[in-house]
Amino acid sequence: MRISLAKEDLWRQFNEFTNEMIITKNGRNLFPCLEFKVEDLSPFEFYTFTLQIDRIDSNRHKFQGGEWSSNGPGEPCGPSRVVWHPSGVKSGADWMKRDVCFDRIKLTNNVGVTDPNHIVLHSMHKYAPTLSVYQYSTCDPNFEGLATPVFQRTFGSAAFVAVTAYQNNNVKNLKVEKNKYARGFRNERKRSSSSPETPENSAKMMPQNPEEALQMQQPWCTFPYPPSVIPGYNYPYYGYGC
Amino acid sequence: MRISLAKEDLWRQFNEFTNEMIITKNGRNLFPCLEFKVEDLSPFEFYTFTLQIDRIDSNRHKFQGGEWSSNGPGEPCGPSRVVWHPSGVKSGADWMKRDVCFDRIKLTNNVGVTDPNHIVLHSMHKYAPTLSVYQYSTCDPNFEGLATPVFQRTFGSAAFVAVTAYQNNNVKNLKVEKNKYARGFRNERKRSSSSPETPENSAKMMPQNPEEALQMQQPWCTFPYPPSVIPGYNYPYYGYGC
DNA sequence: AACCTTACCACCTATGTGCGAAAT
DNA sequence: AGATTTCGCACATAGGTGGTAAGG
């Protein structure tokens, strides 16, 4: 089983500035989208994919003088919400047909939300996504018990600070440049998005060396909930609305 | 198991004029949407839903002098394309949570289409949708053999003539009035959509009496393909695209 | 001619962006 | 006083309508 973050080059560009993700009351998409390239599953075994977004340190952070630094102790970590991939239980052959994409996930700071695709985060705290893969030799719904993932990894190259407004103009410019929905802001000024505004605000969170980066792919605290395929219990509702 | 057509009142209004559905090369939505109210399934049994659109007579039709009449023999009937509901195999409890809606189906006259949600119809021929329900006591993928539906009904109140342009202004006006995407055409003229333009072009296809209508809910010719839950074979691809 | 089909169009709905003033 | 959050906004993408003129 080989699983890697898709659009890794784009993620790396954001990560070099320390990535930021907007959180709003009604929920905001991640950009880039969380998407994974999946290879070498067993074609006739069955799998489910879940994603959670874990805190990667214990601090609150601030952006000052062009760089991120600690701003005292952070909020306590609660359990991370586990989001099932909407496709539910599928064969390995089916999963490998295309990248596994969690593009319905939205980030929010509204603790009251009920939408299972919304993930509540604390602003000015650091996070990274964790992908878990569970395997079943059948999709028999009578399956009981708690599964242990056959694969689990936290992707440090997709780490970010949750914010309610962009702090680093380099990150903002790169979002405007790469996200098609922000096209309306591209030619407002002669943008210098590829050249950092201040030289010192790059590469604060992740080491440039990919080998070192791999060492960092561990969340600071996690409370994973193993998925169950018992219908109605923690079952993914990504309905096909009507 | 009780299954009925949702939005029946709206369907009835169209049916009184003889309903029409536009077909295009790239595929056109049905309006109203095919949607079914489902009650009294066994909560812990598993079900799949399929829909097909069957010819309900053997003729070609024409709209002349404000009414539909036969226009000679119709095209030969091929097998109706069976469209799985995108939710695949779900428990009765899950299915009953909301109406079962086939809103991704599109109608086309392009025989070369590959999209599994596109249904190819002949213009100027009459059709009605048939819903089939299959039941499984498990969603074990090793299940083999051809299933017999536990429920199957052709809904005559949702019958229509496939057309490339609306023939009956009463139908067109009702579509404009009821479909939110046609709002731009509502105030072009003082519309009289509720009052038929010609008195004689109503109620040609379905009897007004609900009891008689029930007798008509049989397709003229069908070639249903029972669904299989073997992955990869005729498996619904309503992906969660990315 | 008469009938039917096609391609492009204006006008909708719905939703994803960052902006910037105002509120907290 | 300063940092952070909220809200309405203009401007994008994406896609669903029937109209209309031209084509078959």
GROMACS .gro file of N, CA and C in nm, chain A residues 7 33-35 44 46 85-87 89-91 94 97-105 137-142 231-232 235 237-242, chain B residues 7 33-35 44 46 85-87 89-91 94 97-105 137-142 231-232 235 237-242:
model
  222
    7LYS      N    1  -0.089   1.668  -0.550
    7LYS     CA    2  -0.055   1.811  -0.566
    7LYS      C    3   0.052   1.852  -0.466
   33CYS      N    4  -0.690   2.140  -0.198
   33CYS     CA    5  -0.779   2.035  -0.150
   33CYS      C    6  -0.697   1.916  -0.099
   34LEU      N    7  -0.750   1.850   0.004
   34LEU     CA    8  -0.684   1.729   0.055
   34LEU      C    9  -0.718   1.611  -0.034
   35GLU      N   10  -0.618   1.559  -0.097
   35GLU     CA   11  -0.636   1.460  -0.202
   35GLU      C   12  -0.516   1.367  -0.199
   44PHE      N   13  -0.947  -0.684  -0.436
   44PHE     CA   14  -1.072  -0.745  -0.392
   44PHE      C   15  -1.095  -0.737  -0.242
   46PHE      N   16  -1.177  -0.484   0.089
   46PHE     CA   17  -1.259  -0.364   0.102
   46PHE      C   18  -1.194  -0.266   0.198
   85HIS      N   19  -1.457   0.926   0.430
   85HIS     CA   20  -1.472   0.957   0.288
   85HIS      C   21  -1.613   0.918   0.245
   86PRO      N   22  -1.682   1.005   0.171
   86PRO     CA   23  -1.822   0.982   0.138
   86PRO      C   24  -1.848   0.854   0.058
   87SER      N   25  -1.748   0.798  -0.004
   87SER     CA   26  -1.772   0.677  -0.081
   87SER      C   27  -1.794   0.555   0.008
   89VAL      N   28  -1.765   0.218   0.202
   89VAL     CA   29  -1.688   0.096   0.182
   89VAL      C   30  -1.680   0.066   0.032
   90LYS      N   31  -1.560   0.061  -0.022
   90LYS     CA   32  -1.540   0.025  -0.162
   90LYS      C   33  -1.423  -0.071  -0.173
   91SER      N   34  -1.420  -0.143  -0.285
   91SER     CA   35  -1.309  -0.236  -0.308
   91SER      C   36  -1.180  -0.159  -0.337
   94ASP      N   37  -1.177  -0.027  -0.682
   94ASP     CA   38  -1.252   0.097  -0.701
   94ASP      C   39  -1.177   0.218  -0.647
   97LYS      N   40  -0.903   0.371  -0.867
   97LYS     CA   41  -0.936   0.428  -0.997
   97LYS      C   42  -0.902   0.576  -1.006
   98ARG      N   43  -0.911   0.644  -0.894
   98ARG     CA   44  -0.879   0.787  -0.896
   98ARG      C   45  -0.831   0.831  -0.758
   99ASP      N   46  -0.777   0.952  -0.752
   99ASP     CA   47  -0.727   1.001  -0.624
   99ASP      C   48  -0.841   1.008  -0.523
  100VAL      N   49  -0.807   0.985  -0.399
  100VAL     CA   50  -0.907   0.989  -0.292
  100VAL      C   51  -0.910   1.131  -0.237
  101CYS      N   52  -1.023   1.197  -0.255
  101CYS     CA   53  -1.031   1.341  -0.238
  101CYS      C   54  -1.136   1.378  -0.133
  102PHE      N   55  -1.096   1.458  -0.037
  102PHE     CA   56  -1.187   1.501   0.070
  102PHE      C   57  -1.232   1.645   0.045
  103ASP      N   58  -1.291   1.670  -0.069
  103ASP     CA   59  -1.319   1.809  -0.103
  103ASP      C   60  -1.450   1.862  -0.046
  104ARG      N   61  -1.516   1.780   0.036
  104ARG     CA   62  -1.638   1.834   0.099
  104ARG      C   63  -1.612   1.884   0.241
  105ILE      N   64  -1.491   1.863   0.287
  105ILE     CA   65  -1.458   1.908   0.422
  105ILE      C   66  -1.453   2.060   0.427
  137SER      N   67  -1.232  -0.772   0.484
  137SER     CA   68  -1.236  -0.875   0.379
  137SER      C   69  -1.379  -0.892   0.328
  138THR      N   70  -1.473  -0.822   0.391
  138THR     CA   71  -1.611  -0.825   0.346
  138THR      C   72  -1.673  -0.693   0.388
  139CYS      N   73  -1.783  -0.653   0.324
  139CYS     CA   74  -1.851  -0.535   0.375
  139CYS      C   75  -1.977  -0.576   0.449
  140ASP      N   76  -1.975  -0.699   0.500
  140ASP     CA   77  -2.086  -0.749   0.580
  140ASP      C   78  -2.117  -0.652   0.695
  141PRO      N   79  -2.237  -0.603   0.700
  141PRO     CA   80  -2.271  -0.503   0.801
  141PRO      C   81  -2.275  -0.558   0.941
  142ASN      N   82  -2.272  -0.690   0.955
  142ASN     CA   83  -2.275  -0.746   1.089
  142ASN      C   84  -2.139  -0.743   1.156
  231PRO      N   85  -2.447   0.005   1.044
  231PRO     CA   86  -2.527   0.114   0.986
  231PRO      C   87  -2.589   0.201   1.094
  232GLY      N   88  -2.588   0.328   1.070
  232GLY     CA   89  -2.651   0.419   1.163
  232GLY      C   90  -2.559   0.466   1.273
  235TYR      N   91  -2.212   0.666   1.097
  235TYR     CA   92  -2.211   0.635   0.955
  235TYR      C   93  -2.200   0.764   0.877
  237TYR      N   94  -2.268   1.058   0.662
  237TYR     CA   95  -2.381   1.116   0.592
  237TYR      C   96  -2.328   1.218   0.496
  238TYR      N   97  -2.312   1.177   0.372
  238TYR     CA   98  -2.275   1.271   0.271
  238TYR      C   99  -2.379   1.252   0.171
  239GLY      N  100  -2.488   1.289   0.202
  239GLY     CA  101  -2.599   1.245   0.129
  239GLY      C  102  -2.593   1.299  -0.004
  240TYR      N  103  -2.664   1.249  -0.066
  240TYR     CA  104  -2.705   1.272  -0.195
  240TYR      C  105  -2.832   1.346  -0.168
  241GLY      N  106  -2.814   1.478  -0.156
  241GLY     CA  107  -2.927   1.558  -0.110
  241GLY      C  108  -3.032   1.580  -0.215
  242CYS      N  109  -3.146   1.610  -0.176
  242CYS     CA  110  -3.255   1.626  -0.273
  242CYS      C  111  -3.358   1.720  -0.216
  249LYS      N  112  -4.387   1.477  -0.474
  249LYS     CA  113  -4.434   1.593  -0.551
  249LYS      C  114  -4.544   1.551  -0.648
  275CYS      N  115  -3.830   1.661  -1.077
  275CYS     CA  116  -3.730   1.558  -1.050
  275CYS      C  117  -3.799   1.428  -1.008
  276LEU      N  118  -3.741   1.315  -1.048
  276LEU     CA  119  -3.794   1.185  -1.007
  276LEU      C  120  -3.750   1.155  -0.864
  277GLU      N  121  -3.846   1.147  -0.777
  277GLU     CA  122  -3.821   1.142  -0.635
  277GLU      C  123  -3.930   1.057  -0.571
  286PHE      N  124  -3.311  -0.312   0.904
  286PHE     CA  125  -3.179  -0.375   0.904
  286PHE      C  126  -3.155  -0.464   0.784
  288PHE      N  127  -3.092  -0.477   0.364
  288PHE     CA  128  -3.021  -0.388   0.272
  288PHE      C  129  -3.092  -0.382   0.139
  327HIS      N  130  -2.942   0.399  -0.816
  327HIS     CA  131  -2.931   0.514  -0.728
  327HIS      C  132  -2.788   0.523  -0.677
  328PRO      N  133  -2.730   0.646  -0.680
  328PRO     CA  134  -2.588   0.662  -0.646
  328PRO      C  135  -2.553   0.618  -0.505
  329SER      N  136  -2.648   0.607  -0.416
  329SER     CA  137  -2.612   0.565  -0.281
  329SER      C  138  -2.578   0.418  -0.272
  331VAL      N  139  -2.571   0.035  -0.202
  331VAL     CA  140  -2.636  -0.052  -0.104
  331VAL      C  141  -2.644   0.020   0.029
  332LYS      N  142  -2.765   0.041   0.078
  332LYS     CA  143  -2.783   0.103   0.210
  332LYS      C  144  -2.891   0.028   0.287
  333SER      N  145  -2.888   0.043   0.417
  333SER     CA  146  -2.990  -0.022   0.501
  333SER      C  147  -3.125   0.044   0.480
  336ASP      N  148  -3.150   0.367   0.659
  336ASP     CA  149  -3.087   0.480   0.590
  336ASP      C  150  -3.172   0.530   0.474
  339LYS      N  151  -3.462   0.763   0.560
  339LYS     CA  152  -3.436   0.894   0.622
  339LYS      C  153  -3.483   1.010   0.535
  340ARG      N  154  -3.481   0.989   0.404
  340ARG     CA  155  -3.525   1.098   0.315
  340ARG      C  156  -3.575   1.037   0.184
  341ASP      N  157  -3.642   1.121   0.105
  341ASP     CA  158  -3.692   1.072  -0.023
  341ASP      C  159  -3.576   1.022  -0.110
  342VAL      N  160  -3.607   0.922  -0.189
  342VAL     CA  161  -3.506   0.864  -0.279
  342VAL      C  162  -3.516   0.937  -0.413
  343CYS      N  163  -3.411   1.009  -0.444
  343CYS     CA  164  -3.416   1.108  -0.552
  343CYS      C  165  -3.313   1.077  -0.660
  344PHE      N  166  -3.358   1.073  -0.783
  344PHE     CA  167  -3.269   1.045  -0.897
  344PHE      C  168  -3.240   1.175  -0.973
  345ASP      N  169  -3.186   1.272  -0.904
  345ASP     CA  170  -3.171   1.402  -0.969
  345ASP      C  171  -3.045   1.416  -1.053
  346ARG      N  172  -2.971   1.307  -1.068
  346ARG     CA  173  -2.854   1.318  -1.157
  346ARG      C  174  -2.882   1.262  -1.295
  347ILE      N  175  -3.000   1.206  -1.311
  347ILE     CA  176  -3.034   1.150  -1.441
  347ILE      C  177  -3.055   1.262  -1.543
  379SER      N  178  -3.001  -0.946   0.243
  379SER     CA  179  -2.988  -0.955   0.388
  379SER      C  180  -2.846  -0.923   0.432
  380THR      N  181  -2.759  -0.903   0.335
  380THR     CA  182  -2.622  -0.864   0.364
  380THR      C  183  -2.572  -0.786   0.244
  381CYS      N  184  -2.469  -0.707   0.262
  381CYS     CA  185  -2.411  -0.645   0.144
  381CYS      C  186  -2.280  -0.714   0.108
  382ASP      N  187  -2.269  -0.839   0.150
  382ASP     CA  188  -2.152  -0.920   0.116
  382ASP      C  189  -2.128  -0.918  -0.034
  383PRO      N  190  -2.012  -0.875  -0.076
  383PRO     CA  191  -1.987  -0.860  -0.219
  383PRO      C  192  -1.975  -0.993  -0.292
  384ASN      N  193  -1.965  -1.103  -0.217
  384ASN     CA  194  -1.955  -1.232  -0.284
  384ASN      C  195  -2.090  -1.284  -0.333
  473PRO      N  196  -1.851  -0.599  -0.728
  473PRO     CA  197  -1.785  -0.471  -0.756
  473PRO      C  198  -1.725  -0.469  -0.895
  474GLY      N  199  -1.739  -0.358  -0.959
  474GLY     CA  200  -1.680  -0.342  -1.090
  474GLY      C  201  -1.773  -0.385  -1.202
  477TYR      N  202  -2.141  -0.156  -1.180
  477TYR     CA  203  -2.146  -0.090  -1.050
  477TYR      C  204  -2.173   0.058  -1.071
  479TYR      N  205  -2.134   0.424  -1.096
  479TYR     CA  206  -2.030   0.523  -1.083
  479TYR      C  207  -2.095   0.659  -1.076
  480TYR      N  208  -2.116   0.706  -0.954
  480TYR     CA  209  -2.166   0.839  -0.936
  480TYR      C  210  -2.067   0.898  -0.847
  481GLY      N  211  -1.961   0.912  -0.894
  481GLY     CA  212  -1.853   0.933  -0.810
  481GLY      C  213  -1.866   1.060  -0.747
  482TYR      N  214  -1.793   1.067  -0.672
  482TYR     CA  215  -1.751   1.170  -0.591
  482TYR      C  216  -1.627   1.212  -0.667
  483GLY      N  217  -1.653   1.301  -0.762
  483GLY     CA  218  -1.544   1.334  -0.851
  483GLY      C  219  -1.445   1.429  -0.790
  484CYS      N  220  -1.329   1.428  -0.838
  484CYS     CA  221  -1.226   1.514  -0.781
  484CYS      C  222  -1.119   1.544  -0.885
   0.00000   0.00000   0.00000
